[in-house]
Amino acid sequence: MCDHVSMPSKSRAENRVEQTRAIQQTARRHLAEVGPAALSLRAIAREVGLVSSAVYRYFPSRDDLLTALIVEAYDELGDAVEAADSAVADRDDLAARFHALCHAIRDWARTNPHEYALLYGSPVPGYAAPDDTVTPAVRVSGAFMTLAQAAERAGRTPIATLPVSDAEKAALAPIQGFLDAPIDDTHLLRWLMAWSTVFGHVSLELFGHMHRGVLDYDEHFAQVVGQLTADLGLSS
Amino acid sequence: MCDHVSMPSKSRAENRVEQTRAIQQTARRHLAEVGPAALSLRAIAREVGLVSSAVYRYFPSRDDLLTALIVEAYDELGDAVEAADSAVADRDDLAARFHALCHAIRDWARTNPHEYALLYGSPVPGYAAPDDTVTPAVRVSGAFMTLAQAAERAGRTPIATLPVSDAEKAALAPIQGFLDAPIDDTHLLRWLMAWSTVFGHVSLELFGHMHRGVLDYDEHFAQVVGQLTADLGLSS
DNA sequence: TGTACATCAGTGAACGCGCGTTCACTGATGTAC
DNA sequence: TGTACATCAGTGAACGCGCGTTCACTGATGTAC
């Protein structure tokens, strides 16, 4: 069955994976309690059952540990968003896909408020995100843009769009460059607005700015998404 | 001219005001460098030229100092927003007033990115904002709502609004309660969306999520505000 | 106007704690011959 | 299959530093009679 007759102990490689995971999981729990700025290698080591210097075998510095947490969070959110989109059986039901996308973002954020704050809240002072974070970070906005392109192909165009200045067209050029085929700039503007509205809503909600104003966040978000769906011309 | 013949030294009361201000100003500068979580009473005292324990004459604890900074920031932003609105001579030009409001928020945020992050970024772990912060905090959303009411009175209604569920009407009841006269819920929804869009845009921009996507933030924000103006039915 | 007393800003030492990172080391696991 | 050697996880001490808060105190400013 196995290569070796009996194996009470694990291989070095297995242990390394396990320890790395244990450290990162503990770090993530601490993140929720003290925030990224106060994340302490020593406290994490203590909880994992290591001496503080041993952590350096796994992460060369505190900042690298933070980077690992950021990448993990972006990937989780990216997975959630892409899975929600893929779960819509009728690929041509763009309203359903948009709905799934928006709610996946908010659901993940509500389940993981501290990770959301790490990604979309205040930048961590003294920490500069390395390039490794770019690819995972871009998955969510990528999902928006994929949907925007699908809508454009399907001839579903946003409503009541205003003409866009040449300066704005130039400003949006990088985004157009990422797309397989360019989109009408007035349409792209509405998609970017939807992106801002969704993240604005989630941030305002999670960071406590809707307190005393809105009673039912679920219902309100659903209505907002509904209006966005209509604005984007996706309603059936 | 004065009550006293000559006064090389200041009164106790004057000194107290000055020192309080000196501490708060220094704290604010430190906030920008290390963030709210790492704000250090000792470092502030050192820079002001006091022994660390002396700060307790002015602020009973680190958290009270944080609260003072938050209140100061909310009030500055509130002042900026209200001043921008008031500066529009034609009070019936609601598009101009909305434009002034949105740009005042973003301008203040860009001038004071760390203060913006303190107010609208991640909550500070372990810090609970006391009630003193509520009144200043509410000024900005109050400005939105004032404008919404003016628009409603002027018969300027948002475009393409969707019907709003009874659950949503209930959810928005607190906001309606703050208003002098209730607003159509479908209109209110659009105003709240505008609020989310503006803060979403500013947060995404300031926290680095538009990097590599949008080249000209000024132009893009102007376009977004233009589209919102149209969506709210304020365009002339 | 002068004196006695109260107020309170600021001191300096102390308490009890925490942190990131480096370094020489031990000893178990893995590998090449 | 057995032995010599290399790898590397984890140790423990050390470096040099920081923090919030309390407390008994000094001495100048302000106040009441």
PDB file of C-alpha atoms in Angstrom, chain B residues 39-129:
ATOM      1  CA  LEU B  39      -0.308  55.851  17.773  1.00  0.00           C
ATOM      2  CA  SER B  40       1.947  56.283  20.793  1.00  0.00           C
ATOM      3  CA  LEU B  41       1.313  58.661  23.663  1.00  0.00           C
ATOM      4  CA  ARG B  42       4.977  58.544  24.629  1.00  0.00           C
ATOM      5  CA  ALA B  43       6.193  59.468  21.178  1.00  0.00           C
ATOM      6  CA  ILE B  44       3.737  62.348  21.038  1.00  0.00           C
ATOM      7  CA  ALA B  45       4.769  63.577  24.494  1.00  0.00           C
ATOM      8  CA  ARG B  46       8.423  63.423  23.480  1.00  0.00           C
ATOM      9  CA  GLU B  47       7.808  65.581  20.450  1.00  0.00           C
ATOM     10  CA  VAL B  48       5.668  68.123  22.253  1.00  0.00           C
ATOM     11  CA  GLY B  49       8.413  68.346  24.874  1.00  0.00           C
ATOM     12  CA  LEU B  50       6.547  66.787  27.744  1.00  0.00           C
ATOM     13  CA  VAL B  51       7.140  63.800  29.909  1.00  0.00           C
ATOM     14  CA  SER B  52       4.758  61.006  28.943  1.00  0.00           C
ATOM     15  CA  SER B  53       2.701  61.178  32.106  1.00  0.00           C
ATOM     16  CA  ALA B  54       1.988  64.882  31.580  1.00  0.00           C
ATOM     17  CA  VAL B  55      -0.208  64.075  28.589  1.00  0.00           C
ATOM     18  CA  TYR B  56      -2.711  62.583  30.997  1.00  0.00           C
ATOM     19  CA  ARG B  57      -3.446  66.129  32.211  1.00  0.00           C
ATOM     20  CA  TYR B  58      -4.985  66.728  28.785  1.00  0.00           C
ATOM     21  CA  PHE B  59      -6.313  63.389  27.607  1.00  0.00           C
ATOM     22  CA  PRO B  60      -7.350  60.756  30.138  1.00  0.00           C
ATOM     23  CA  SER B  61      -6.213  57.924  27.852  1.00  0.00           C
ATOM     24  CA  ARG B  62      -4.922  57.028  24.442  1.00  0.00           C
ATOM     25  CA  ASP B  63      -8.442  56.248  23.268  1.00  0.00           C
ATOM     26  CA  ASP B  64      -9.712  59.700  24.227  1.00  0.00           C
ATOM     27  CA  LEU B  65      -6.974  61.207  22.119  1.00  0.00           C
ATOM     28  CA  LEU B  66      -8.087  59.028  19.222  1.00  0.00           C
ATOM     29  CA  THR B  67     -11.667  60.148  19.742  1.00  0.00           C
ATOM     30  CA  ALA B  68     -10.563  63.792  19.635  1.00  0.00           C
ATOM     31  CA  LEU B  69      -8.799  63.136  16.337  1.00  0.00           C
ATOM     32  CA  ILE B  70     -11.848  61.416  14.881  1.00  0.00           C
ATOM     33  CA  VAL B  71     -14.186  64.200  15.933  1.00  0.00           C
ATOM     34  CA  GLU B  72     -11.792  66.813  14.556  1.00  0.00           C
ATOM     35  CA  ALA B  73     -11.611  65.003  11.229  1.00  0.00           C
ATOM     36  CA  TYR B  74     -15.368  64.520  10.920  1.00  0.00           C
ATOM     37  CA  ASP B  75     -15.858  68.185  11.682  1.00  0.00           C
ATOM     38  CA  GLU B  76     -13.297  69.282   9.125  1.00  0.00           C
ATOM     39  CA  LEU B  77     -14.925  67.143   6.470  1.00  0.00           C
ATOM     40  CA  GLY B  78     -18.346  68.363   7.533  1.00  0.00           C
ATOM     41  CA  ASP B  79     -17.180  71.962   7.317  1.00  0.00           C
ATOM     42  CA  ALA B  80     -15.678  71.393   3.886  1.00  0.00           C
ATOM     43  CA  VAL B  81     -18.812  69.759   2.542  1.00  0.00           C
ATOM     44  CA  GLU B  82     -21.207  72.322   3.966  1.00  0.00           C
ATOM     45  CA  ALA B  83     -19.013  75.198   2.826  1.00  0.00           C
ATOM     46  CA  ALA B  84     -18.848  73.788  -0.696  1.00  0.00           C
ATOM     47  CA  ASP B  85     -22.615  73.490  -0.809  1.00  0.00           C
ATOM     48  CA  SER B  86     -23.133  76.990   0.586  1.00  0.00           C
ATOM     49  CA  ALA B  87     -20.731  78.427  -1.965  1.00  0.00           C
ATOM     50  CA  VAL B  88     -23.163  77.640  -4.758  1.00  0.00           C
ATOM     51  CA  ALA B  89     -24.912  80.996  -5.189  1.00  0.00           C
ATOM     52  CA  ASP B  90     -27.955  79.679  -7.044  1.00  0.00           C
ATOM     53  CA  ARG B  91     -29.556  77.503  -4.371  1.00  0.00           C
ATOM     54  CA  ASP B  92     -31.869  76.016  -6.981  1.00  0.00           C
ATOM     55  CA  ASP B  93     -28.975  74.717  -9.075  1.00  0.00           C
ATOM     56  CA  LEU B  94     -29.085  71.289  -7.510  1.00  0.00           C
ATOM     57  CA  ALA B  95     -26.695  69.797 -10.027  1.00  0.00           C
ATOM     58  CA  ALA B  96     -24.073  72.358  -9.034  1.00  0.00           C
ATOM     59  CA  ARG B  97     -24.684  71.703  -5.361  1.00  0.00           C
ATOM     60  CA  PHE B  98     -24.400  67.938  -5.823  1.00  0.00           C
ATOM     61  CA  HIS B  99     -21.228  68.447  -7.798  1.00  0.00           C
ATOM     62  CA  ALA B 100     -19.801  70.657  -5.049  1.00  0.00           C
ATOM     63  CA  LEU B 101     -20.744  68.129  -2.387  1.00  0.00           C
ATOM     64  CA  CYS B 102     -19.119  65.157  -4.095  1.00  0.00           C
ATOM     65  CA  HIS B 103     -15.960  66.986  -5.027  1.00  0.00           C
ATOM     66  CA  ALA B 104     -15.627  68.441  -1.539  1.00  0.00           C
ATOM     67  CA  ILE B 105     -15.613  64.929  -0.104  1.00  0.00           C
ATOM     68  CA  ARG B 106     -13.000  63.687  -2.518  1.00  0.00           C
ATOM     69  CA  ASP B 107     -10.846  66.806  -2.263  1.00  0.00           C
ATOM     70  CA  TRP B 108     -10.792  66.645   1.502  1.00  0.00           C
ATOM     71  CA  ALA B 109     -10.012  62.928   1.381  1.00  0.00           C
ATOM     72  CA  ARG B 110      -7.126  63.441  -1.012  1.00  0.00           C
ATOM     73  CA  THR B 111      -5.709  66.273   1.065  1.00  0.00           C
ATOM     74  CA  ASN B 112      -6.102  64.257   4.263  1.00  0.00           C
ATOM     75  CA  PRO B 113      -5.760  60.620   3.227  1.00  0.00           C
ATOM     76  CA  HIS B 114      -4.859  59.342   6.680  1.00  0.00           C
ATOM     77  CA  GLU B 115      -7.704  61.177   8.341  1.00  0.00           C
ATOM     78  CA  TYR B 116     -10.009  59.770   5.663  1.00  0.00           C
ATOM     79  CA  ALA B 117      -8.702  56.285   6.392  1.00  0.00           C
ATOM     80  CA  LEU B 118      -9.310  56.879  10.084  1.00  0.00           C
ATOM     81  CA  LEU B 119     -12.955  57.744   9.413  1.00  0.00           C
ATOM     82  CA  TYR B 120     -13.870  55.495   6.491  1.00  0.00           C
ATOM     83  CA  GLY B 121     -11.175  52.826   6.489  1.00  0.00           C
ATOM     84  CA  SER B 122     -10.765  49.808   8.728  1.00  0.00           C
ATOM     85  CA  PRO B 123     -12.084  50.141  12.267  1.00  0.00           C
ATOM     86  CA  VAL B 124      -9.314  50.466  14.839  1.00  0.00           C
ATOM     87  CA  PRO B 125      -9.107  47.123  16.699  1.00  0.00           C
ATOM     88  CA  GLY B 126      -9.978  47.462  20.347  1.00  0.00           C
ATOM     89  CA  TYR B 127     -11.351  50.952  19.919  1.00  0.00           C
ATOM     90  CA  ALA B 128     -15.073  51.629  20.209  1.00  0.00           C
ATOM     91  CA  ALA B 129     -16.186  55.051  19.049  1.00  0.00           C
TER      92      ALA B 129
END
